[in-house]
mmCIF file of C-alpha atoms and ligand atoms in Angstrom:
data_model
loop_
_atom_site.group_PDB
_atom_site.id
_atom_site.type_symbol
_atom_site.label_atom_id
_atom_site.label_comp_id
_atom_site.label_asym_id
_atom_site.label_seq_id
_atom_site.Cartn_x
_atom_site.Cartn_y
_atom_site.Cartn_z
ATOM 1 C CA MET A 147 -63.961 -2.946 -8.866
ATOM 2 C CA VAL A 148 -62.125 -5.717 -10.604
ATOM 3 C CA ILE A 149 -62.538 -9.372 -9.627
ATOM 4 C CA TYR A 150 -59.269 -11.150 -10.271
ATOM 5 C CA MET A 151 -59.512 -14.869 -11.024
ATOM 6 C CA ASP A 152 -56.306 -15.470 -12.984
ATOM 7 C CA ASN A 153 -54.076 -16.469 -10.086
ATOM 8 C CA ALA A 154 -52.595 -19.429 -11.947
ATOM 9 C CA ALA A 155 -50.998 -16.915 -14.339
ATOM 10 C CA THR A 156 -49.843 -14.684 -11.504
ATOM 11 C CA SER A 157 -51.360 -14.003 -8.095
ATOM 12 C CA TYR A 158 -53.072 -10.697 -7.435
ATOM 13 C CA PRO A 159 -53.515 -9.025 -5.065
ATOM 14 C CA LYS A 160 -50.525 -9.850 -2.857
ATOM 15 C CA PRO A 161 -50.555 -9.699 0.947
ATOM 16 C CA LYS A 162 -49.794 -6.158 2.172
ATOM 17 C CA GLU A 163 -46.600 -7.447 3.830
ATOM 18 C CA VAL A 164 -45.104 -8.076 0.376
ATOM 19 C CA LEU A 165 -45.385 -4.460 -0.725
ATOM 20 C CA ALA A 166 -44.169 -3.301 2.720
ATOM 21 C CA ALA A 167 -41.006 -5.421 2.412
ATOM 22 C CA MET A 168 -40.285 -4.163 -1.112
ATOM 23 C CA ASN A 169 -40.985 -0.601 -0.041
ATOM 24 C CA HIS A 170 -38.578 -0.997 2.886
ATOM 25 C CA PHE A 171 -35.912 -2.392 0.562
ATOM 26 C CA PHE A 172 -36.422 0.423 -1.928
ATOM 27 C CA HIS A 173 -36.318 3.246 0.626
ATOM 28 C CA GLU A 174 -34.000 1.977 3.347
ATOM 29 C CA ILE A 175 -31.634 -0.595 1.840
ATOM 30 C CA GLY A 176 -30.988 -0.598 -1.880
ATOM 31 C CA GLY A 177 -27.505 -2.207 -1.641
ATOM 32 C CA ASN A 178 -26.232 -5.027 -3.845
ATOM 33 C CA PRO A 179 -26.442 -8.300 -1.854
ATOM 34 C CA GLY A 180 -23.168 -10.113 -1.167
ATOM 35 C CA ARG A 181 -21.063 -7.683 -3.170
ATOM 36 C CA SER A 182 -19.737 -4.708 -1.206
ATOM 37 C CA GLY A 183 -18.642 -4.583 2.423
ATOM 38 C CA HIS A 184 -20.738 -1.613 3.574
ATOM 39 C CA ARG A 185 -23.777 -2.011 5.773
ATOM 40 C CA LEU A 186 -26.411 -1.541 3.064
ATOM 41 C CA SER A 187 -24.874 -4.310 0.982
ATOM 42 C CA LEU A 188 -24.678 -6.545 4.058
ATOM 43 C CA GLU A 189 -28.298 -5.839 4.979
ATOM 44 C CA SER A 190 -29.364 -6.588 1.423
ATOM 45 C CA GLY A 191 -27.467 -9.894 1.618
ATOM 46 C CA GLU A 192 -29.214 -10.726 4.881
ATOM 47 C CA ILE A 193 -32.627 -10.136 3.314
ATOM 48 C CA VAL A 194 -31.804 -12.401 0.378
ATOM 49 C CA TYR A 195 -30.520 -15.056 2.799
ATOM 50 C CA ASP A 196 -33.654 -14.767 4.917
ATOM 51 C CA THR A 197 -35.771 -15.477 1.808
ATOM 52 C CA ARG A 198 -33.645 -18.565 1.057
ATOM 53 C CA ASP A 199 -34.078 -19.663 4.646
ATOM 54 C CA ALA A 200 -37.868 -19.193 4.628
ATOM 55 C CA LEU A 201 -38.133 -21.214 1.402
ATOM 56 C CA ALA A 202 -35.962 -23.950 2.915
ATOM 57 C CA GLN A 203 -38.374 -24.073 5.843
ATOM 58 C CA LEU A 204 -41.387 -24.250 3.521
ATOM 59 C CA PHE A 205 -39.960 -27.108 1.431
ATOM 60 C CA ASN A 206 -38.086 -28.886 4.257
ATOM 61 C CA ILE A 207 -34.720 -28.277 2.584
ATOM 62 C CA GLU A 208 -31.799 -29.013 4.896
ATOM 63 C CA ASP A 209 -29.358 -26.432 3.537
ATOM 64 C CA PRO A 210 -30.818 -23.125 2.257
ATOM 65 C CA LEU A 211 -27.675 -22.618 0.161
ATOM 66 C CA GLN A 212 -28.871 -25.452 -2.105
ATOM 67 C CA ILE A 213 -31.551 -23.049 -3.394
ATOM 68 C CA VAL A 214 -30.575 -21.081 -6.498
ATOM 69 C CA PHE A 215 -32.577 -17.957 -7.250
ATOM 70 C CA THR A 216 -33.838 -17.500 -10.801
ATOM 71 C CA LEU A 217 -36.210 -15.125 -12.564
ATOM 72 C CA ASN A 218 -39.058 -17.651 -12.631
ATOM 73 C CA ALA A 219 -39.882 -21.377 -12.793
ATOM 74 C CA THR A 220 -38.999 -21.506 -16.483
ATOM 75 C CA MET A 221 -35.405 -20.483 -15.842
ATOM 76 C CA ALA A 222 -35.215 -22.948 -12.953
ATOM 77 C CA VAL A 223 -36.459 -25.818 -15.139
ATOM 78 C CA ASN A 224 -34.005 -24.891 -17.910
ATOM 79 C CA THR A 225 -31.139 -24.729 -15.389
ATOM 80 C CA ALA A 226 -32.037 -28.227 -14.200
ATOM 81 C CA LEU A 227 -32.711 -29.919 -17.543
ATOM 82 C CA SER A 228 -29.826 -28.533 -19.550
ATOM 83 C CA GLY A 229 -27.499 -28.865 -16.562
ATOM 84 C CA LEU A 230 -28.272 -32.545 -16.089
ATOM 85 C CA LEU A 231 -29.090 -34.183 -19.407
ATOM 86 C CA LYS A 232 -26.723 -35.355 -22.139
ATOM 87 C CA PRO A 233 -27.411 -36.967 -25.530
ATOM 88 C CA GLY A 234 -28.304 -40.614 -24.954
ATOM 89 C CA ASP A 235 -30.071 -39.940 -21.642
ATOM 90 C CA HIS A 236 -33.765 -40.810 -21.326
ATOM 91 C CA VAL A 237 -36.361 -38.655 -19.547
ATOM 92 C CA VAL A 238 -39.849 -39.628 -18.400
ATOM 93 C CA THR A 239 -42.391 -36.837 -18.268
ATOM 94 C CA SER A 240 -46.189 -36.424 -18.434
ATOM 95 C CA VAL A 241 -48.660 -35.307 -21.083
ATOM 96 C CA LEU A 242 -49.855 -32.413 -18.909
ATOM 97 C CA GLU A 243 -46.599 -30.444 -18.839
ATOM 98 C CA HIS A 244 -46.481 -26.685 -19.300
ATOM 99 C CA ASN A 245 -44.321 -25.377 -22.153
ATOM 100 C CA SER A 246 -41.664 -24.411 -19.621
ATOM 101 C CA VAL A 247 -40.930 -28.150 -19.320
ATOM 102 C CA ALA A 248 -42.246 -29.315 -22.705
ATOM 103 C CA ARG A 249 -40.186 -26.936 -24.837
ATOM 104 C CA PRO A 250 -36.791 -27.481 -23.168
ATOM 105 C CA LEU A 251 -37.460 -31.229 -23.330
ATOM 106 C CA ARG A 252 -38.392 -31.091 -27.027
ATOM 107 C CA HIS A 253 -35.223 -29.070 -27.652
ATOM 108 C CA LEU A 254 -33.138 -31.657 -25.816
ATOM 109 C CA GLU A 255 -34.915 -34.424 -27.751
ATOM 110 C CA ASP A 256 -33.901 -32.686 -30.992
ATOM 111 C CA ASN A 257 -30.345 -32.934 -29.669
ATOM 112 C CA GLY A 258 -30.217 -36.620 -28.785
ATOM 113 C CA VAL A 259 -32.071 -36.955 -25.452
ATOM 114 C CA GLU A 260 -34.814 -39.620 -25.476
ATOM 115 C CA LEU A 261 -38.260 -38.717 -24.177
ATOM 116 C CA THR A 262 -41.299 -40.675 -22.959
ATOM 117 C CA ARG A 263 -44.563 -38.927 -22.138
ATOM 118 C CA VAL A 264 -46.715 -40.812 -19.646
ATOM 119 C CA SER A 265 -50.463 -40.561 -20.114
ATOM 120 C CA CYS A 266 -52.934 -38.964 -17.710
ATOM 121 C CA PRO A 267 -56.269 -40.472 -18.698
ATOM 122 C CA ALA A 268 -59.766 -38.970 -18.427
ATOM 123 C CA PRO A 269 -61.891 -38.406 -16.451
ATOM 124 C CA ASN A 270 -59.590 -37.008 -13.770
ATOM 125 C CA TYR A 271 -56.342 -36.773 -15.775
ATOM 126 C CA GLN A 272 -54.265 -38.351 -13.039
ATOM 127 C CA LEU A 273 -50.759 -39.594 -13.826
ATOM 128 C CA ASP A 274 -50.642 -43.286 -14.803
ATOM 129 C CA LEU A 275 -48.097 -44.555 -12.278
ATOM 130 C CA VAL A 276 -47.999 -48.067 -13.743
ATOM 131 C CA GLN A 277 -47.089 -46.716 -17.166
ATOM 132 C CA LEU A 278 -44.601 -44.328 -15.557
ATOM 133 C CA GLU A 279 -42.716 -47.161 -13.866
ATOM 134 C CA LYS A 280 -42.864 -49.384 -16.956
ATOM 135 C CA SER A 281 -41.378 -46.624 -19.099
ATOM 136 C CA ILE A 282 -38.153 -46.489 -17.080
ATOM 137 C CA ARG A 283 -35.226 -47.901 -19.048
ATOM 138 C CA LYS A 284 -31.530 -48.549 -18.470
ATOM 139 C CA ASN A 285 -30.619 -45.071 -19.722
ATOM 140 C CA THR A 286 -33.385 -43.206 -17.827
ATOM 141 C CA ARG A 287 -31.729 -40.393 -15.937
ATOM 142 C CA LEU A 288 -34.687 -38.296 -14.877
ATOM 143 C CA ILE A 289 -38.394 -38.208 -14.130
ATOM 144 C CA ALA A 290 -39.531 -34.613 -14.789
ATOM 145 C CA ILE A 291 -43.156 -33.795 -13.946
ATOM 146 C CA LEU A 292 -45.291 -30.972 -12.715
ATOM 147 C CA HIS A 293 -46.928 -31.155 -9.298
ATOM 148 C CA GLY A 294 -50.200 -29.419 -10.161
ATOM 149 C CA SER A 295 -51.672 -28.887 -13.621
ATOM 150 C CA ASN A 296 -52.284 -25.264 -14.552
ATOM 151 C CA VAL A 297 -54.976 -26.390 -17.013
ATOM 152 C CA VAL A 298 -57.037 -29.078 -15.347
ATOM 153 C CA GLY A 299 -56.085 -28.773 -11.685
ATOM 154 C CA THR A 300 -54.844 -32.358 -11.222
ATOM 155 C CA VAL A 301 -52.317 -32.813 -8.430
ATOM 156 C CA PHE A 302 -49.761 -35.583 -8.934
ATOM 157 C CA PRO A 303 -48.754 -37.812 -5.983
ATOM 158 C CA LEU A 304 -45.168 -36.710 -5.438
ATOM 159 C CA GLU A 305 -44.276 -39.228 -2.765
ATOM 160 C CA GLU A 306 -45.372 -42.166 -4.917
ATOM 161 C CA VAL A 307 -43.431 -40.890 -7.913
ATOM 162 C CA GLY A 308 -40.444 -40.227 -5.660
ATOM 163 C CA LYS A 309 -40.521 -43.853 -4.506
ATOM 164 C CA ILE A 310 -40.471 -45.076 -8.103
ATOM 165 C CA ALA A 311 -37.535 -42.750 -8.863
ATOM 166 C CA GLN A 312 -35.648 -44.003 -5.827
ATOM 167 C CA LYS A 313 -36.348 -47.684 -6.600
ATOM 168 C CA HIS A 314 -34.880 -47.283 -10.085
ATOM 169 C CA GLY A 315 -32.049 -44.931 -9.141
ATOM 170 C CA VAL A 316 -33.201 -42.006 -11.328
ATOM 171 C CA TYR A 317 -33.319 -38.337 -10.487
ATOM 172 C CA PHE A 318 -36.657 -36.636 -9.781
ATOM 173 C CA LEU A 319 -37.465 -33.083 -10.951
ATOM 174 C CA VAL A 320 -40.705 -31.410 -9.862
ATOM 175 C CA ASP A 321 -42.184 -28.286 -11.440
ATOM 176 C CA ALA A 322 -44.034 -26.809 -8.469
ATOM 177 C CA ALA A 323 -44.975 -23.546 -10.223
ATOM 178 C CA GLN A 324 -48.656 -24.031 -9.398
ATOM 179 C CA THR A 325 -48.587 -25.687 -6.001
ATOM 180 C CA ALA A 326 -45.809 -24.013 -3.999
ATOM 181 C CA GLY A 327 -47.419 -21.998 -1.232
ATOM 182 C CA ALA A 328 -50.606 -24.042 -0.914
ATOM 183 C CA TYR A 329 -49.524 -27.702 -0.848
ATOM 184 C CA THR A 330 -47.039 -29.430 1.410
ATOM 185 C CA ILE A 331 -43.909 -30.073 -0.611
ATOM 186 C CA ASP A 332 -41.303 -31.901 1.439
ATOM 187 C CA VAL A 333 -38.245 -32.524 -0.721
ATOM 188 C CA GLN A 334 -36.822 -35.054 1.724
ATOM 189 C CA LYS A 335 -40.005 -37.064 2.223
ATOM 190 C CA ALA A 336 -40.865 -37.075 -1.486
ATOM 191 C CA GLY A 337 -37.283 -37.807 -2.613
ATOM 192 C CA ILE A 338 -37.163 -34.721 -4.843
ATOM 193 C CA HIS A 339 -33.720 -33.980 -6.283
ATOM 194 C CA LEU A 340 -34.658 -30.841 -8.215
ATOM 195 C CA LEU A 341 -37.543 -28.547 -7.261
ATOM 196 C CA ALA A 342 -38.398 -25.659 -9.593
ATOM 197 C CA PHE A 343 -40.699 -22.970 -8.248
ATOM 198 C CA THR A 344 -41.840 -19.517 -9.241
ATOM 199 C CA GLY A 345 -42.198 -16.595 -6.859
ATOM 200 C CA HIS A 346 -45.148 -14.729 -8.329
ATOM 201 C CA LYS A 347 -47.986 -17.236 -8.047
ATOM 202 C CA GLY A 348 -48.890 -19.096 -4.825
ATOM 203 C CA LEU A 349 -45.821 -17.778 -2.989
ATOM 204 C CA PHE A 350 -47.233 -14.243 -3.352
ATOM 205 C CA GLY A 351 -43.917 -12.699 -4.409
ATOM 206 C CA PRO A 352 -43.474 -10.266 -7.297
ATOM 207 C CA GLN A 353 -42.827 -11.250 -10.901
ATOM 208 C CA GLY A 354 -39.156 -11.848 -11.695
ATOM 209 C CA THR A 355 -38.553 -14.175 -8.748
ATOM 210 C CA GLY A 356 -38.257 -17.945 -8.560
ATOM 211 C CA GLY A 357 -35.765 -20.651 -7.831
ATOM 212 C CA LEU A 358 -34.420 -24.150 -8.050
ATOM 213 C CA TYR A 359 -33.567 -26.482 -5.181
ATOM 214 C CA VAL A 360 -30.710 -28.812 -6.065
ATOM 215 C CA ASP A 361 -30.051 -31.924 -3.986
ATOM 216 C CA PRO A 362 -26.368 -31.931 -2.926
ATOM 217 C CA LYS A 363 -25.917 -35.287 -4.730
ATOM 218 C CA VAL A 364 -26.808 -33.702 -8.095
ATOM 219 C CA LYS A 365 -24.113 -31.907 -10.041
ATOM 220 C CA LEU A 366 -25.460 -29.587 -12.721
ATOM 221 C CA GLU A 367 -23.533 -28.063 -15.615
ATOM 222 C CA LYS A 368 -23.852 -24.297 -15.438
ATOM 223 C CA LEU A 369 -26.325 -22.568 -17.701
ATOM 224 C CA TYR A 370 -24.390 -19.290 -17.448
ATOM 225 C CA ARG A 371 -21.426 -17.851 -15.577
ATOM 226 C CA GLY A 372 -20.351 -14.499 -14.120
ATOM 227 C CA GLY A 373 -19.823 -12.383 -11.037
ATOM 228 C CA THR A 374 -20.945 -13.797 -7.716
ATOM 229 C CA GLY A 375 -19.310 -11.452 -5.190
ATOM 230 C CA SER A 376 -17.238 -14.455 -4.049
ATOM 231 C CA MET A 377 -13.698 -15.525 -5.085
ATOM 232 C CA SER A 378 -13.341 -12.404 -7.212
ATOM 233 C CA GLU A 379 -9.659 -13.230 -7.820
ATOM 234 C CA ALA A 380 -10.642 -16.284 -9.885
ATOM 235 C CA ASP A 381 -11.734 -16.054 -13.517
ATOM 236 C CA ARG A 382 -13.374 -19.468 -13.252
ATOM 237 C CA GLN A 383 -16.828 -19.983 -11.752
ATOM 238 C CA PRO A 384 -16.908 -21.068 -8.081
ATOM 239 C CA GLU A 385 -18.027 -24.671 -7.639
ATOM 240 C CA PHE A 386 -19.924 -24.158 -4.379
ATOM 241 C CA MET A 387 -23.652 -23.500 -4.089
ATOM 242 C CA PRO A 388 -25.465 -21.321 -4.754
ATOM 243 C CA ASP A 389 -22.713 -19.303 -6.503
ATOM 244 C CA SER A 390 -21.949 -22.094 -8.929
ATOM 245 C CA LEU A 391 -25.393 -21.649 -10.542
ATOM 246 C CA GLU A 392 -26.256 -18.074 -9.519
ATOM 247 C CA SER A 393 -24.332 -15.234 -11.185
ATOM 248 C CA GLY A 394 -25.031 -11.547 -11.587
ATOM 249 C CA THR A 395 -26.932 -9.169 -9.325
ATOM 250 C CA PRO A 396 -30.175 -10.822 -8.251
ATOM 251 C CA ASN A 397 -33.590 -9.179 -8.055
ATOM 252 C CA ALA A 398 -32.987 -8.314 -4.391
ATOM 253 C CA MET A 399 -36.014 -6.049 -4.037
ATOM 254 C CA GLY A 400 -38.168 -8.778 -5.565
ATOM 255 C CA LEU A 401 -36.617 -11.354 -3.251
ATOM 256 C CA ALA A 402 -37.445 -9.116 -0.279
ATOM 257 C CA GLY A 403 -41.081 -9.291 -1.444
ATOM 258 C CA LEU A 404 -40.876 -13.036 -2.033
ATOM 259 C CA GLY A 405 -39.513 -13.529 1.480
ATOM 260 C CA ALA A 406 -42.459 -11.594 2.888
ATOM 261 C CA GLY A 407 -44.829 -13.745 0.801
ATOM 262 C CA VAL A 408 -43.295 -16.954 2.153
ATOM 263 C CA HIS A 409 -43.387 -15.643 5.729
ATOM 264 C CA PHE A 410 -47.078 -14.803 5.196
ATOM 265 C CA ILE A 411 -47.696 -18.410 4.101
ATOM 266 C CA LEU A 412 -45.730 -19.836 7.048
ATOM 267 C CA LYS A 413 -47.693 -17.601 9.416
ATOM 268 C CA GLU A 414 -51.112 -18.504 7.975
ATOM 269 C CA GLY A 415 -50.177 -22.192 7.633
ATOM 270 C CA LEU A 416 -50.662 -24.482 4.627
ATOM 271 C CA THR A 417 -53.647 -26.230 6.248
ATOM 272 C CA LYS A 418 -55.634 -23.007 6.576
ATOM 273 C CA ILE A 419 -54.681 -21.918 3.060
ATOM 274 C CA ARG A 420 -55.762 -25.239 1.538
ATOM 275 C CA GLU A 421 -59.013 -25.287 3.533
ATOM 276 C CA LYS A 422 -59.974 -21.872 2.194
ATOM 277 C CA GLU A 423 -59.013 -22.857 -1.341
ATOM 278 C CA ILE A 424 -61.131 -26.020 -1.106
ATOM 279 C CA GLU A 425 -64.099 -24.034 0.196
ATOM 280 C CA LEU A 426 -63.856 -21.592 -2.735
ATOM 281 C CA THR A 427 -63.309 -24.347 -5.314
ATOM 282 C CA ASN A 428 -66.208 -26.353 -3.935
ATOM 283 C CA SER A 429 -68.523 -23.402 -4.246
ATOM 284 C CA LEU A 430 -67.266 -22.638 -7.765
ATOM 285 C CA MET A 431 -67.663 -26.228 -8.957
ATOM 286 C CA ARG A 432 -71.110 -26.724 -7.408
ATOM 287 C CA GLY A 433 -72.292 -23.485 -8.975
ATOM 288 C CA LEU A 434 -70.887 -24.265 -12.424
ATOM 289 C CA THR A 435 -72.305 -27.803 -12.350
ATOM 290 C CA ASP A 436 -75.803 -26.373 -11.803
ATOM 291 C CA ILE A 437 -75.617 -24.138 -14.880
ATOM 292 C CA PRO A 438 -77.060 -25.853 -17.982
ATOM 293 C CA GLY A 439 -74.611 -25.957 -20.902
ATOM 294 C CA ILE A 440 -71.445 -25.814 -18.787
ATOM 295 C CA LYS A 441 -68.951 -28.670 -18.887
ATOM 296 C CA ILE A 442 -66.242 -28.787 -16.224
ATOM 297 C CA ILE A 443 -63.138 -30.691 -17.227
ATOM 298 C CA GLY A 444 -61.354 -33.083 -14.891
ATOM 299 C CA GLU A 445 -61.522 -34.144 -11.265
ATOM 300 C CA GLU A 446 -64.976 -33.809 -9.686
ATOM 301 C CA LYS A 447 -63.997 -33.380 -6.049
ATOM 302 C CA ALA A 448 -62.764 -29.932 -5.056
ATOM 303 C CA GLN A 449 -60.468 -31.369 -2.375
ATOM 304 C CA ASN A 450 -58.617 -33.428 -5.001
ATOM 305 C CA ARG A 451 -57.764 -30.524 -7.272
ATOM 306 C CA MET A 452 -56.060 -27.178 -7.183
ATOM 307 C CA PRO A 453 -58.238 -24.060 -6.870
ATOM 308 C CA LEU A 454 -58.665 -23.785 -10.605
ATOM 309 C CA VAL A 455 -61.359 -24.958 -12.966
ATOM 310 C CA SER A 456 -61.293 -25.211 -16.744
ATOM 311 C CA PHE A 457 -64.711 -25.266 -18.377
ATOM 312 C CA LEU A 458 -66.496 -25.087 -21.721
ATOM 313 C CA MET A 459 -69.849 -23.513 -22.558
ATOM 314 C CA GLU A 460 -72.076 -24.928 -25.278
ATOM 315 C CA HIS A 461 -72.197 -22.720 -28.394
ATOM 316 C CA VAL A 462 -69.892 -19.976 -27.018
ATOM 317 C CA SER A 463 -66.136 -20.005 -27.579
ATOM 318 C CA PRO A 464 -63.752 -19.635 -24.621
ATOM 319 C CA SER A 465 -62.324 -16.419 -26.054
ATOM 320 C CA THR A 466 -65.808 -14.842 -26.285
ATOM 321 C CA ILE A 467 -66.575 -15.793 -22.688
ATOM 322 C CA GLY A 468 -63.265 -14.341 -21.471
ATOM 323 C CA GLU A 469 -63.915 -11.124 -23.331
ATOM 324 C CA ILE A 470 -67.442 -10.721 -21.937
ATOM 325 C CA LEU A 471 -66.315 -11.507 -18.389
ATOM 326 C CA ASP A 472 -63.614 -8.852 -18.648
ATOM 327 C CA GLU A 473 -65.475 -6.119 -20.489
ATOM 328 C CA ARG A 474 -68.953 -6.455 -19.045
ATOM 329 C CA TYR A 475 -68.357 -7.904 -15.576
ATOM 330 C CA ASN A 476 -64.781 -6.766 -14.722
ATOM 331 C CA ILE A 477 -63.828 -10.386 -14.025
ATOM 332 C CA MET A 478 -60.313 -11.400 -15.083
ATOM 333 C CA THR A 479 -59.905 -15.003 -16.235
ATOM 334 C CA ARG A 480 -57.651 -16.708 -18.745
ATOM 335 C CA VAL A 481 -58.849 -18.432 -21.889
ATOM 336 C CA GLY A 482 -57.098 -20.461 -24.576
ATOM 337 C CA LEU A 483 -54.260 -22.938 -24.228
ATOM 338 C CA HIS A 484 -52.537 -21.616 -21.079
ATOM 339 C CA CYS A 485 -49.051 -22.331 -22.542
ATOM 340 C CA SER A 486 -49.917 -26.037 -22.365
ATOM 341 C CA PRO A 487 -50.749 -27.511 -25.793
ATOM 342 C CA TRP A 488 -49.945 -31.058 -24.586
ATOM 343 C CA ALA A 489 -52.564 -30.792 -21.832
ATOM 344 C CA HIS A 490 -55.237 -29.516 -24.207
ATOM 345 C CA GLU A 491 -54.457 -32.288 -26.716
ATOM 346 C CA THR A 492 -54.911 -34.740 -23.848
ATOM 347 C CA MET A 493 -58.252 -33.213 -22.854
ATOM 348 C CA GLY A 494 -59.521 -32.876 -26.441
ATOM 349 C CA THR A 495 -59.745 -29.075 -26.112
ATOM 350 C CA TYR A 496 -56.964 -28.222 -28.580
ATOM 351 C CA PRO A 497 -56.722 -25.699 -30.283
ATOM 352 C CA GLU A 498 -59.521 -23.518 -28.850
ATOM 353 C CA GLY A 499 -58.685 -24.270 -25.247
ATOM 354 C CA THR A 500 -60.916 -23.592 -22.273
ATOM 355 C CA VAL A 501 -62.004 -20.837 -19.906
ATOM 356 C CA ARG A 502 -59.904 -21.110 -16.759
ATOM 357 C CA ILE A 503 -60.970 -19.690 -13.418
ATOM 358 C CA SER A 504 -58.043 -19.770 -10.994
ATOM 359 C CA LEU A 505 -58.574 -18.697 -7.418
ATOM 360 C CA SER A 506 -56.279 -17.811 -4.566
ATOM 361 C CA TYR A 507 -56.400 -17.759 -0.782
ATOM 362 C CA LEU A 508 -57.263 -14.063 -1.092
ATOM 363 C CA ASN A 509 -60.432 -14.514 -3.197
ATOM 364 C CA THR A 510 -63.820 -14.525 -1.458
ATOM 365 C CA LEU A 511 -67.011 -16.578 -1.673
ATOM 366 C CA SER A 512 -68.930 -13.498 -2.729
ATOM 367 C CA GLU A 513 -66.549 -13.026 -5.690
ATOM 368 C CA VAL A 514 -67.251 -16.633 -6.684
ATOM 369 C CA ASP A 515 -71.011 -15.907 -6.493
ATOM 370 C CA THR A 516 -70.583 -12.862 -8.741
ATOM 371 C CA LEU A 517 -68.655 -14.947 -11.281
ATOM 372 C CA LEU A 518 -71.333 -17.660 -11.222
ATOM 373 C CA GLU A 519 -74.086 -15.123 -11.790
ATOM 374 C CA ALA A 520 -72.136 -13.683 -14.735
ATOM 375 C CA VAL A 521 -71.660 -17.140 -16.300
ATOM 376 C CA ARG A 522 -75.374 -17.859 -15.793
ATOM 377 C CA GLU A 523 -76.278 -14.652 -17.607
ATOM 378 C CA ILE A 524 -73.932 -15.409 -20.484
ATOM 379 C CA THR A 525 -75.426 -18.892 -20.976
ATOM 380 C CA ARG A 526 -78.933 -17.392 -21.044
ATOM 381 C CA GLU A 527 -77.854 -14.922 -23.693
ATOM 382 C CA GLU A 528 -75.769 -17.368 -25.670
ATOM 383 C CA VAL A 529 -77.884 -17.067 -28.810
ATOM 384 C CA ARG A 530 -77.180 -13.345 -29.002
ATOM 385 C CA VAL A 531 -73.399 -13.366 -28.304
HETATM 386 C C1 LIG B 262 -47.187 -25.777 -14.389
HETATM 387 C C2 LIG B 262 -46.395 -24.564 -14.719
HETATM 388 N N1 LIG B 262 -45.067 -24.663 -14.869
HETATM 389 C C3 LIG B 262 -44.305 -23.600 -15.152
HETATM 390 C C4 LIG B 262 -44.851 -22.360 -15.306
HETATM 391 C C5 LIG B 262 -43.957 -21.214 -15.659
HETATM 392 O O1 LIG B 262 -43.902 -20.278 -14.655
HETATM 393 P P1 LIG B 262 -43.070 -18.913 -14.937
HETATM 394 O O2 LIG B 262 -43.776 -18.224 -16.068
HETATM 395 O O3 LIG B 262 -43.132 -18.176 -13.683
HETATM 396 O O4 LIG B 262 -41.716 -19.353 -15.328
HETATM 397 C C6 LIG B 262 -46.221 -22.188 -15.166
HETATM 398 C C7 LIG B 262 -46.842 -20.865 -15.371
HETATM 399 O O5 LIG B 262 -47.988 -20.723 -15.675
HETATM 400 C C8 LIG B 262 -47.008 -23.318 -14.860
HETATM 401 O O6 LIG B 262 -48.329 -23.221 -14.731
#
């Protein structure tokens, strides 16, 4: 039996409701949503709308039609950044960003957008809010930050950043790839103008799903154009949402699964999900701390971090540990840079990276115990590996 602890890359397993919804779509529906007039197309459209509606409920979004479906968080972030920014604009971001924010921003910087990276100092790698506010200039158009770090588990205070954005009249983009589905994200309370999320991690949907919430005040240039099933007589893109930013047949079967994932989360409740995650993380961190030769990076308190832990072992490289955990113990983790070279430069773990254990609501305490025993054994054998 495999123990899966790579949920920050993609969650596995998924709740059984997710497969049931996709199975139902595959066998009973199959139609193209919002395209044809027959009942299977209409039912498909209703399923896609229901997923939009469930997400709107989860993120406290007033109008579900302000959510644009994408293939993942990366596509959502690209839609937001390239749709908003022009040469001469300034963006404030953080040094913990994933490449899905870092790379589009570097590309825009190469094309005339100015960029400031705010530090997140050790030991807990929290965002420096004073520096963030000080770095805002006359031409600052956007603050673009992640909510939770996929490398070190830090969770940024969205409401405080949102207040700074509002005070200075700049837009606020949040990359919620790691936190959606476990943390309260209230776009209205936190003043979020653009919320990028992915379907296949904490939302328990399948890969190939994700989306972007766009505040009605924000007008984005389109990343691409095409058929929407609406205004078919016009050869120009509709200007209304979500069609303005959402062209081509969506991954309707995937969105059926994503909807089931979000309904599962709404049914369980974010409080219960977070409590379980904290319990697992607490046990993981206490266990790792007791093993000689292990160094945990970042925030010490389990309740202040996401359910993921990056660690180093004296004398054994992260890649060796990952290999042994997989091959000898059937435990799946992720080692290396986790698509986040900026974060590892910040933590001093570049270029080798770390071993990352990332848990989900569906992991168990006994799985954590098995992992801890495996790590203990590896440290005892370190001379031989
Ligand atoms: C913080 C963060 N942002 C963005 C992404 C990209 O997500 P996706 O690959 O689904 O686009 C990830 C994925 O690991 C992530 O951890």
